[in-house]
mmCIF file of C-alpha atoms in Angstrom:
data_model
loop_
_atom_site.group_PDB
_atom_site.id
_atom_site.type_symbol
_atom_site.label_atom_id
_atom_site.label_comp_id
_atom_site.label_asym_id
_atom_site.label_seq_id
_atom_site.Cartn_x
_atom_site.Cartn_y
_atom_site.Cartn_z
ATOM 1 C CA UNK A 1 -25.890 -41.543 -47.872
ATOM 2 C CA UNK A 2 -25.921 -37.963 -49.090
ATOM 3 C CA UNK A 3 -22.933 -35.752 -48.468
ATOM 4 C CA UNK A 4 -23.809 -32.994 -46.027
ATOM 5 C CA UNK A 5 -22.085 -29.819 -44.875
ATOM 6 C CA UNK A 6 -22.933 -28.373 -41.480
ATOM 7 C CA UNK A 7 -23.573 -24.690 -40.822
ATOM 8 C CA UNK A 8 -23.606 -23.124 -37.355
ATOM 9 C CA UNK A 9 -25.530 -19.849 -37.309
ATOM 10 C CA UNK A 10 -23.371 -17.677 -35.038
ATOM 11 C CA UNK A 11 -23.403 -14.282 -36.735
ATOM 12 C CA UNK A 12 -26.108 -12.583 -34.703
ATOM 13 C CA UNK A 13 -25.672 -9.599 -32.438
ATOM 14 C CA UNK A 14 -26.724 -11.444 -29.234
ATOM 15 C CA UNK A 15 -28.409 -8.203 -28.142
ATOM 16 C CA UNK A 16 -30.837 -9.845 -25.677
ATOM 17 C CA UNK A 17 -27.994 -11.827 -24.073
ATOM 18 C CA UNK A 18 -25.721 -8.794 -23.802
ATOM 19 C CA UNK A 19 -22.641 -10.811 -24.820
ATOM 20 C CA UNK A 20 -21.684 -13.074 -27.736
ATOM 21 C CA UNK A 21 -23.657 -16.314 -27.199
ATOM 22 C CA UNK A 22 -21.215 -18.353 -29.284
ATOM 23 C CA UNK A 23 -18.455 -17.790 -26.728
ATOM 24 C CA UNK A 24 -20.491 -18.713 -23.631
ATOM 25 C CA UNK A 25 -19.192 -21.898 -21.980
ATOM 26 C CA UNK A 26 -20.772 -25.009 -20.505
ATOM 27 C CA UNK A 27 -18.371 -27.387 -18.766
ATOM 28 C CA UNK A 28 -15.428 -25.520 -20.301
ATOM 29 C CA UNK A 29 -16.713 -25.773 -23.883
ATOM 30 C CA UNK A 30 -18.104 -22.848 -25.892
ATOM 31 C CA UNK A 31 -21.561 -23.064 -27.435
ATOM 32 C CA UNK A 32 -19.832 -22.610 -30.804
ATOM 33 C CA UNK A 33 -17.640 -25.690 -30.286
ATOM 34 C CA UNK A 34 -20.588 -27.695 -28.907
ATOM 35 C CA UNK A 35 -22.671 -26.957 -32.021
ATOM 36 C CA UNK A 36 -19.761 -27.721 -34.360
ATOM 37 C CA UNK A 37 -19.024 -30.994 -32.615
ATOM 38 C CA UNK A 38 -22.680 -32.018 -32.695
ATOM 39 C CA UNK A 39 -22.809 -31.506 -36.480
ATOM 40 C CA UNK A 40 -19.521 -33.367 -36.965
ATOM 41 C CA UNK A 41 -20.608 -36.302 -34.788
ATOM 42 C CA UNK A 42 -23.923 -36.438 -36.663
ATOM 43 C CA UNK A 43 -21.980 -37.019 -39.908
ATOM 44 C CA UNK A 44 -21.358 -33.644 -41.558
ATOM 45 C CA UNK A 45 -18.239 -33.770 -43.745
ATOM 46 C CA UNK A 46 -17.260 -30.223 -42.851
ATOM 47 C CA UNK A 47 -18.765 -27.524 -40.664
ATOM 48 C CA UNK A 48 -18.953 -23.863 -41.614
ATOM 49 C CA UNK A 49 -19.643 -20.999 -39.230
ATOM 50 C CA UNK A 50 -21.867 -18.081 -40.196
ATOM 51 C CA UNK A 51 -20.033 -15.304 -38.421
ATOM 52 C CA UNK A 52 -16.491 -14.051 -38.021
ATOM 53 C CA UNK A 53 -14.440 -16.244 -35.683
ATOM 54 C CA UNK A 54 -10.675 -16.559 -35.924
ATOM 55 C CA UNK A 55 -9.462 -20.092 -36.580
ATOM 56 C CA UNK A 56 -12.781 -21.437 -37.906
ATOM 57 C CA UNK A 57 -14.088 -22.027 -41.433
ATOM 58 C CA UNK A 58 -16.350 -18.998 -41.564
ATOM 59 C CA UNK A 59 -18.781 -17.719 -44.134
ATOM 60 C CA UNK A 60 -19.244 -14.010 -43.788
ATOM 61 C CA UNK A 61 -22.821 -12.825 -43.794
ATOM 62 C CA UNK A 62 -22.353 -9.438 -45.444
ATOM 63 C CA UNK A 63 -26.089 -8.690 -45.427
ATOM 64 C CA UNK A 64 -26.501 -9.020 -41.620
ATOM 65 C CA UNK A 65 -30.230 -9.550 -42.095
ATOM 66 C CA UNK A 66 -30.745 -12.349 -39.596
ATOM 67 C CA UNK A 67 -30.716 -16.099 -40.056
ATOM 68 C CA UNK A 68 -31.858 -15.986 -43.697
ATOM 69 C CA UNK A 69 -28.743 -14.121 -44.815
ATOM 70 C CA UNK A 70 -26.553 -16.501 -42.765
ATOM 71 C CA UNK A 71 -28.229 -19.449 -44.495
ATOM 72 C CA UNK A 72 -27.768 -17.789 -47.908
ATOM 73 C CA UNK A 73 -24.041 -17.309 -47.197
ATOM 74 C CA UNK A 74 -23.797 -20.930 -46.063
ATOM 75 C CA UNK A 75 -25.522 -22.252 -49.191
ATOM 76 C CA UNK A 76 -23.205 -20.140 -51.333
ATOM 77 C CA UNK A 77 -20.148 -21.755 -49.707
ATOM 78 C CA UNK A 78 -21.598 -25.279 -49.507
ATOM 79 C CA UNK A 79 -19.948 -27.792 -51.814
ATOM 80 C CA UNK A 80 -22.013 -30.830 -50.908
ATOM 81 C CA UNK A 81 -25.541 -31.903 -51.856
ATOM 82 C CA UNK A 82 -27.090 -30.722 -48.611
ATOM 83 C CA UNK A 83 -26.625 -28.147 -45.850
ATOM 84 C CA UNK A 84 -27.560 -28.899 -42.238
ATOM 85 C CA UNK A 85 -28.159 -25.704 -40.252
ATOM 86 C CA UNK A 86 -28.008 -25.384 -36.477
ATOM 87 C CA UNK A 87 -28.091 -22.141 -34.467
ATOM 88 C CA UNK A 88 -25.314 -21.705 -31.923
ATOM 89 C CA UNK A 89 -27.847 -21.088 -29.146
ATOM 90 C CA UNK A 90 -29.520 -24.546 -29.063
ATOM 91 C CA UNK A 91 -27.478 -26.275 -26.347
ATOM 92 C CA UNK A 92 -30.064 -29.005 -25.662
ATOM 93 C CA UNK A 93 -30.096 -30.388 -29.234
ATOM 94 C CA UNK A 94 -29.050 -34.041 -29.491
ATOM 95 C CA UNK A 95 -27.008 -35.988 -32.022
ATOM 96 C CA UNK A 96 -29.906 -38.445 -32.366
ATOM 97 C CA UNK A 97 -32.385 -35.752 -33.427
ATOM 98 C CA UNK A 98 -29.888 -34.284 -35.919
ATOM 99 C CA UNK A 99 -29.090 -37.727 -37.373
ATOM 100 C CA UNK A 100 -32.781 -38.579 -37.708
ATOM 101 C CA UNK A 101 -33.238 -35.402 -39.734
ATOM 102 C CA UNK A 102 -30.205 -36.253 -41.898
ATOM 103 C CA UNK A 103 -31.505 -39.739 -42.705
ATOM 104 C CA UNK A 104 -35.146 -38.811 -43.336
ATOM 105 C CA UNK A 105 -36.313 -39.069 -46.955
ATOM 106 C CA UNK A 106 -38.318 -35.991 -47.844
ATOM 107 C CA UNK A 107 -40.087 -34.277 -50.707
ATOM 108 C CA UNK A 108 -39.456 -30.601 -51.371
ATOM 109 C CA UNK A 109 -36.348 -28.535 -50.718
ATOM 110 C CA UNK A 110 -35.652 -29.386 -47.102
ATOM 111 C CA UNK A 111 -36.796 -30.877 -43.823
ATOM 112 C CA UNK A 112 -37.104 -29.702 -40.221
ATOM 113 C CA UNK A 113 -39.087 -30.674 -37.159
ATOM 114 C CA UNK A 114 -42.677 -29.497 -36.719
ATOM 115 C CA UNK A 115 -43.054 -26.408 -34.536
ATOM 116 C CA UNK A 116 -39.282 -25.789 -34.638
ATOM 117 C CA UNK A 117 -37.390 -23.718 -37.173
ATOM 118 C CA UNK A 118 -34.085 -25.463 -36.508
ATOM 119 C CA UNK A 119 -32.250 -27.681 -37.083
ATOM 120 C CA UNK A 120 -32.942 -27.407 -40.796
ATOM 121 C CA UNK A 121 -31.642 -29.658 -43.556
ATOM 122 C CA UNK A 122 -31.675 -27.982 -46.980
ATOM 123 C CA UNK A 123 -30.909 -29.216 -50.436
ATOM 124 C CA UNK A 124 -28.072 -27.246 -51.981
ATOM 125 C CA UNK A 125 -30.116 -26.255 -55.012
ATOM 126 C CA UNK A 126 -30.978 -23.258 -57.155
ATOM 127 C CA UNK A 127 -34.560 -23.153 -55.868
ATOM 128 C CA UNK A 128 -33.458 -22.537 -52.272
ATOM 129 C CA UNK A 129 -30.894 -19.937 -53.371
ATOM 130 C CA UNK A 130 -33.503 -18.093 -55.467
ATOM 131 C CA UNK A 131 -36.084 -18.035 -52.665
ATOM 132 C CA UNK A 132 -33.483 -16.683 -50.232
ATOM 133 C CA UNK A 133 -32.378 -14.026 -52.731
ATOM 134 C CA UNK A 134 -35.998 -12.923 -53.229
ATOM 135 C CA UNK A 135 -36.669 -12.713 -49.473
ATOM 136 C CA UNK A 136 -33.418 -10.805 -48.878
ATOM 137 C CA UNK A 137 -34.029 -8.293 -51.670
ATOM 138 C CA UNK A 138 -33.755 -4.681 -50.411
ATOM 139 C CA UNK A 139 -37.359 -3.887 -51.336
ATOM 140 C CA UNK A 140 -38.738 -6.633 -49.080
ATOM 141 C CA UNK A 141 -39.896 -5.191 -45.721
ATOM 142 C CA UNK A 142 -38.130 -6.653 -42.666
ATOM 143 C CA UNK A 143 -41.396 -8.092 -41.309
ATOM 144 C CA UNK A 144 -41.732 -10.246 -44.454
ATOM 145 C CA UNK A 145 -38.114 -11.455 -44.309
ATOM 146 C CA UNK A 146 -38.640 -14.466 -42.071
ATOM 147 C CA UNK A 147 -37.752 -18.115 -41.710
ATOM 148 C CA UNK A 148 -41.494 -18.834 -41.755
ATOM 149 C CA UNK A 149 -41.809 -17.222 -45.205
ATOM 150 C CA UNK A 150 -38.834 -19.237 -46.433
ATOM 151 C CA UNK A 151 -40.327 -22.511 -45.117
ATOM 152 C CA UNK A 152 -43.630 -21.780 -46.814
ATOM 153 C CA UNK A 153 -42.076 -20.906 -50.168
ATOM 154 C CA UNK A 154 -39.480 -23.696 -50.167
ATOM 155 C CA UNK A 155 -42.054 -26.354 -49.162
ATOM 156 C CA UNK A 156 -40.022 -27.553 -46.189
ATOM 157 C CA UNK A 157 -41.185 -30.964 -44.940
ATOM 158 C CA UNK A 158 -41.917 -31.024 -41.213
ATOM 159 C CA UNK A 159 -41.297 -34.098 -39.088
ATOM 160 C CA UNK A 160 -43.510 -34.558 -36.049
ATOM 161 C CA UNK A 161 -41.649 -34.680 -32.751
ATOM 162 C CA UNK A 162 -42.636 -36.348 -29.504
ATOM 163 C CA UNK A 163 -43.419 -33.933 -26.642
ATOM 164 C CA UNK A 164 -40.650 -35.552 -24.584
ATOM 165 C CA UNK A 165 -38.113 -33.967 -26.967
ATOM 166 C CA UNK A 166 -39.597 -30.434 -27.051
ATOM 167 C CA UNK A 167 -36.967 -29.129 -24.602
ATOM 168 C CA UNK A 168 -34.220 -30.049 -27.123
ATOM 169 C CA UNK A 169 -35.392 -27.222 -29.395
ATOM 170 C CA UNK A 170 -35.123 -24.462 -26.770
ATOM 171 C CA UNK A 171 -32.849 -21.508 -27.423
ATOM 172 C CA UNK A 172 -30.862 -19.525 -24.885
ATOM 173 C CA UNK A 173 -31.343 -15.861 -25.747
ATOM 174 C CA UNK A 174 -31.385 -14.067 -22.404
ATOM 175 C CA UNK A 175 -29.181 -14.134 -19.277
ATOM 176 C CA UNK A 176 -32.044 -15.847 -17.397
ATOM 177 C CA UNK A 177 -32.364 -18.610 -20.021
ATOM 178 C CA UNK A 178 -28.583 -19.003 -19.995
ATOM 179 C CA UNK A 179 -28.499 -19.349 -16.207
ATOM 180 C CA UNK A 180 -31.161 -22.066 -16.335
ATOM 181 C CA UNK A 181 -29.315 -23.790 -19.189
ATOM 182 C CA UNK A 182 -26.088 -23.914 -17.174
ATOM 183 C CA UNK A 183 -27.915 -25.414 -14.187
ATOM 184 C CA UNK A 184 -29.557 -28.081 -16.355
ATOM 185 C CA UNK A 185 -26.492 -29.040 -18.392
ATOM 186 C CA UNK A 186 -24.117 -28.985 -15.438
ATOM 187 C CA UNK A 187 -26.478 -31.335 -13.609
ATOM 188 C CA UNK A 188 -27.085 -28.964 -10.699
ATOM 189 C CA UNK A 189 -30.729 -28.161 -11.401
#
C-alpha cells in the first residue's frame, strides 16, 4: 500500500459560522480532533493541519487564499507519496469512505468522489504543485482560483457514490447547519 499523509484543512476564517469551526465540539471532541482521528484510523502515517493550532503538526498557509493555498502548503510539507485532504467541517464523513478512496487505483493526479470536492487524495508530485502554483499566482483573478479549476487541470478521477452516502459529504458552515449537525450526531434528532 502507498504511504499517505493526511491533511486537515482548518485554516479558514469561519466567517459564516462566526467562530472557529475547528474548535466546535461534538460529544466533547473538537471537529479538528475528529478529522485528525478519522485520517489516522483510515491509515494515514501522519496528519498535518493547515492552520495555526498550538500542539499540532501545522503547515502555515501564508497565502490565505482558500483551500487551494492550504493544499499547496500541505503538499510542500508532505513527505509521503500521497496526500489525503479532509476539511475540518465535514463531521459526517466516515472511515469507510476515506479508506475506499485511499485504496482505489486511479489514473491522473488524484481521486475524489463525484459531486464532492472532498475528501481528496492527491499524488505528491510536481504536476500538482505546478498547477497549484499557477492557480495561486497573484495575476489570477479570485473567481478563477477554485478547486473546480484545479480538478479540471489535474485530471482528478471521480468515484461515483451511492445516494445513501450523500449526507456524509455535507459541510457545517453556518450556526443553523451546526445546530442540526449536533442534533444528528448526538442522536437527539
